[in-house]
Amino acid sequence: NFIDFAGLDQIFITSVKQQKNQDAVGLNLVQLGELRGKDPYNATFDLLYEEDNAVGMVDFYGTEEHVIKFLCRPEQNVCTDGLMGAGKPHPRVFGAFPRVLGKYVREEACLTWEAAIRKMTGKPAEVLGLTNRGLLKEGYQADIVMLDPHTIIDKGTFVEPNQYPEGIELVMVNGRIALFNHIESYACSGQVLRKGTLS
């Protein structure tokens, strides 16, 4: 479980539904116990009960060495399991891909640009069976990001996670501009891809 991996002091509450529990957002489970005057376990279970189990959280475990080892493995794809919503989501919701490109490609040189971008585009498309996505190729859907390799980086922190990354100049989804020069078009050109109809 998460407590075994991270410990009570490395699991932080990121969102709750009810106003009365907003004071818990940003606290770790030890701090939650102190705030509520309870054992951290009881405070956590009480919060989960009061919130109908709808409590967002982030946890910290592992080392940079492990992250780099996983990133460099041939079977690894770059992704994020972050969820948007109220409160303080994991900063990777806004910056998972720019983080890989800015930190692990440009700054750390753990991956080449080509390898990292393949792990974000063509390789996941292959794994998911998407037959017309993931490559810049005639007849494929034009899902394109134009970025500056000198400035691309995530900006979100655990205190202020809702921050857009730097260095992205253009985003196209299904051939329509979604973002250009920091201005969103609200084109709504995305689509749900269902198993069996993944084109």
Tab-separated table of C-alpha atoms in Angstrom:
chain	number	residue	atom	x	y	z
A	1	ASN	CA	0.000	0.000	0.000
A	2	PHE	CA	1.000	3.667	-0.295
A	3	ILE	CA	1.888	4.008	3.383
A	4	ASP	CA	4.396	1.153	3.118
A	5	PHE	CA	5.968	2.800	0.057
A	6	ALA	CA	5.970	6.413	1.137
A	7	GLY	CA	5.200	6.736	4.850
A	8	LEU	CA	2.525	8.876	6.496
A	9	ASP	CA	4.636	12.018	6.228
A	10	GLN	CA	5.092	11.639	2.451
A	11	ILE	CA	1.417	11.335	1.478
A	12	PHE	CA	-0.241	14.721	0.907
A	13	ILE	CA	-3.925	15.582	0.496
A	14	THR	CA	-4.560	17.433	-2.773
A	15	SER	CA	-8.345	17.772	-2.943
A	16	VAL	CA	-11.578	17.247	-1.040
A	17	LYS	CA	-15.224	17.912	-1.972
A	18	GLN	CA	-16.594	19.515	1.179
A	19	GLN	CA	-15.826	23.051	2.309
A	20	LYS	CA	-15.465	21.947	5.935
A	21	ASN	CA	-12.426	19.824	5.014
A	22	GLN	CA	-10.611	22.362	2.808
A	23	ASP	CA	-8.174	22.968	5.669
A	24	ALA	CA	-6.762	19.484	5.005
A	25	VAL	CA	-5.637	20.301	1.437
A	26	GLY	CA	-1.841	20.532	1.255
A	27	LEU	CA	-1.235	18.628	4.510
A	28	ASN	CA	0.474	15.287	4.855
A	29	LEU	CA	-1.240	12.558	6.902
A	30	VAL	CA	0.829	13.270	10.021
A	31	GLN	CA	-0.154	16.946	9.830
A	32	LEU	CA	-3.788	15.946	9.266
A	33	GLY	CA	-3.699	13.943	12.500
A	34	GLU	CA	-2.207	16.903	14.365
A	35	LEU	CA	-4.844	19.270	12.914
A	36	ARG	CA	-7.693	16.958	13.899
A	37	GLY	CA	-6.165	15.980	17.258
A	38	LYS	CA	-6.218	12.295	16.320
A	39	ASP	CA	-3.946	9.445	15.390
A	40	PRO	CA	-3.019	9.961	11.678
A	41	TYR	CA	-4.708	6.701	10.676
A	42	ASN	CA	-7.992	7.629	12.373
A	43	ALA	CA	-7.862	11.161	10.976
A	44	THR	CA	-7.289	9.740	7.481
A	45	PHE	CA	-10.099	7.193	7.699
A	46	ASP	CA	-12.470	9.815	9.127
A	47	LEU	CA	-11.632	12.151	6.245
A	48	LEU	CA	-12.171	9.401	3.668
A	49	TYR	CA	-15.525	8.555	5.282
A	50	GLU	CA	-16.675	12.183	5.389
A	51	GLU	CA	-15.658	12.699	1.765
A	52	ASP	CA	-17.220	9.468	0.436
A	53	ASN	CA	-13.701	8.275	-0.412
A	54	ALA	CA	-13.223	11.169	-2.884
A	55	VAL	CA	-9.934	12.516	-1.511
A	56	GLY	CA	-7.118	13.366	-3.911
A	57	MET	CA	-3.544	12.706	-2.844
A	58	VAL	CA	0.064	12.623	-3.986
A	59	ASP	CA	2.810	10.548	-2.467
A	60	PHE	CA	6.594	10.684	-2.615
A	61	TYR	CA	8.806	7.639	-2.854
A	62	GLY	CA	11.713	6.351	-4.889
A	63	THR	CA	14.831	8.176	-6.039
A	64	GLU	CA	16.002	10.091	-9.087
A	65	GLU	CA	18.238	7.129	-9.890
A	66	HIS	CA	15.141	4.906	-10.137
A	67	VAL	CA	13.288	7.446	-12.308
A	68	ILE	CA	16.205	7.594	-14.735
A	69	LYS	CA	16.525	3.789	-14.868
A	70	PHE	CA	12.837	3.415	-15.712
A	71	LEU	CA	12.906	6.241	-18.284
A	72	CYS	CA	15.778	4.594	-20.131
A	73	ARG	CA	14.215	1.137	-20.323
A	74	PRO	CA	13.087	0.277	-23.870
A	75	GLU	CA	9.597	-0.802	-22.770
A	76	GLN	CA	8.848	2.486	-20.950
A	77	ASN	CA	6.382	5.031	-22.373
A	78	VAL	CA	6.107	8.566	-20.996
A	79	CYS	CA	2.706	9.173	-19.417
A	80	THR	CA	0.976	10.669	-16.413
A	81	ASP	CA	-1.823	9.387	-14.220
A	82	GLY	CA	-2.533	12.847	-12.835
A	83	LEU	CA	-6.155	13.947	-12.607
A	84	MET	CA	-7.525	17.448	-13.069
A	85	GLY	CA	-9.939	18.754	-10.503
A	86	ALA	CA	-10.354	21.054	-7.561
A	87	GLY	CA	-7.605	21.510	-5.011
A	88	LYS	CA	-3.928	20.936	-5.649
A	89	PRO	CA	-3.343	18.169	-8.201
A	90	HIS	CA	0.056	16.646	-8.762
A	91	PRO	CA	2.126	19.226	-10.699
A	92	ARG	CA	2.748	16.629	-13.404
A	93	VAL	CA	-0.884	17.121	-14.506
A	94	PHE	CA	0.370	20.313	-16.150
A	95	GLY	CA	3.958	19.303	-16.785
A	96	ALA	CA	4.742	15.576	-17.109
A	97	PHE	CA	5.957	15.746	-20.700
A	98	PRO	CA	7.754	19.123	-20.460
A	99	ARG	CA	9.475	17.783	-17.317
A	100	VAL	CA	10.893	14.826	-19.211
A	101	LEU	CA	12.053	17.014	-22.088
A	102	GLY	CA	13.440	19.868	-19.997
A	103	LYS	CA	14.967	17.974	-17.100
A	104	TYR	CA	15.822	14.489	-18.327
A	105	VAL	CA	16.662	15.286	-21.969
A	106	ARG	CA	18.081	18.819	-21.970
A	107	GLU	CA	19.500	19.163	-18.432
A	108	GLU	CA	20.414	15.596	-17.433
A	109	ALA	CA	21.004	14.160	-20.940
A	110	CYS	CA	19.575	10.806	-19.803
A	111	LEU	CA	17.618	10.411	-23.045
A	112	THR	CA	18.046	11.782	-26.545
A	113	TRP	CA	15.366	14.084	-27.931
A	114	GLU	CA	14.442	11.440	-30.473
A	115	ALA	CA	14.083	8.665	-27.883
A	116	ALA	CA	12.038	10.803	-25.501
A	117	ILE	CA	9.677	12.070	-28.194
A	118	ARG	CA	9.184	8.527	-29.529
A	119	LYS	CA	8.248	7.442	-25.967
A	120	MET	CA	5.564	10.179	-25.992
A	121	THR	CA	4.176	9.689	-29.506
A	122	GLY	CA	4.813	6.757	-31.835
A	123	LYS	CA	5.594	4.138	-29.220
A	124	PRO	CA	2.439	4.633	-27.089
A	125	ALA	CA	0.361	4.743	-30.303
A	126	GLU	CA	1.792	1.347	-31.265
A	127	VAL	CA	1.165	-0.101	-27.805
A	128	LEU	CA	-2.452	1.134	-27.829
A	129	GLY	CA	-3.072	0.001	-31.408
A	130	LEU	CA	-3.655	3.510	-32.758
A	131	THR	CA	-3.072	3.042	-36.456
A	132	ASN	CA	-3.171	6.659	-37.620
A	133	ARG	CA	-1.580	8.587	-34.759
A	134	GLY	CA	1.837	9.084	-33.226
A	135	LEU	CA	3.791	9.936	-36.375
A	136	LEU	CA	4.052	12.924	-38.719
A	137	LYS	CA	2.894	11.048	-41.773
A	138	GLU	CA	0.457	11.584	-44.638
A	139	GLY	CA	-2.966	10.222	-43.752
A	140	TYR	CA	-2.324	10.361	-40.011
A	141	GLN	CA	-4.192	12.622	-37.601
A	142	ALA	CA	-2.233	15.836	-37.106
A	143	ASP	CA	-1.623	15.852	-33.359
A	144	ILE	CA	1.366	18.200	-33.220
A	145	VAL	CA	3.261	20.114	-30.539
A	146	MET	CA	5.796	22.749	-31.569
A	147	LEU	CA	8.220	23.505	-28.757
A	148	ASP	CA	11.435	25.323	-28.027
A	149	PRO	CA	14.074	22.771	-26.955
A	150	HIS	CA	16.032	25.510	-25.156
A	151	THR	CA	13.172	26.573	-22.858
A	152	ILE	CA	10.726	23.656	-22.517
A	153	ILE	CA	10.228	22.920	-18.801
A	154	ASP	CA	7.464	22.319	-16.274
A	155	LYS	CA	6.666	25.148	-13.862
A	156	GLY	CA	4.232	23.601	-11.371
A	157	THR	CA	5.231	22.949	-7.771
A	158	PHE	CA	3.474	21.018	-5.042
A	159	VAL	CA	2.522	24.339	-3.435
A	160	GLU	CA	1.351	25.931	-6.727
A	161	PRO	CA	0.733	23.044	-9.147
A	162	ASN	CA	-1.710	24.739	-11.544
A	163	GLN	CA	0.930	26.330	-13.757
A	164	TYR	CA	1.378	25.854	-17.482
A	165	PRO	CA	4.831	24.820	-18.713
A	166	GLU	CA	7.208	27.079	-20.612
A	167	GLY	CA	8.451	26.522	-24.140
A	168	ILE	CA	5.308	25.282	-25.928
A	169	GLU	CA	4.530	27.452	-28.919
A	170	LEU	CA	1.808	25.564	-30.792
A	171	VAL	CA	-0.517	22.633	-30.133
A	172	MET	CA	-2.653	21.019	-32.837
A	173	VAL	CA	-5.244	18.329	-32.133
A	174	ASN	CA	-6.653	16.438	-35.119
A	175	GLY	CA	-5.274	19.119	-37.428
A	176	ARG	CA	-6.873	22.085	-35.662
A	177	ILE	CA	-4.962	24.646	-33.623
A	178	ALA	CA	-5.683	24.291	-29.911
A	179	LEU	CA	-2.984	26.674	-28.673
A	180	PHE	CA	-0.841	29.237	-30.450
A	181	ASN	CA	1.372	31.915	-28.930
A	182	HIS	CA	-0.024	31.206	-25.427
A	183	ILE	CA	-3.621	31.726	-26.583
A	184	GLU	CA	-6.114	28.855	-26.447
A	185	SER	CA	-8.495	28.499	-29.392
A	186	TYR	CA	-11.092	26.348	-27.568
A	187	ALA	CA	-11.477	24.459	-30.853
A	188	CYS	CA	-12.605	21.251	-29.057
A	189	SER	CA	-11.164	19.091	-31.833
A	190	GLY	CA	-10.290	16.113	-29.655
A	191	GLN	CA	-12.272	12.896	-29.708
A	192	VAL	CA	-12.851	9.882	-27.507
A	193	LEU	CA	-11.047	6.810	-28.844
A	194	ARG	CA	-12.808	3.570	-27.948
A	195	LYS	CA	-11.438	0.047	-28.224
A	196	GLY	CA	-12.215	-1.335	-31.653
A	197	THR	CA	-12.482	2.145	-33.191
A	198	LEU	CA	-9.037	3.519	-32.418
A	199	SER	CA	-8.485	5.426	-35.659
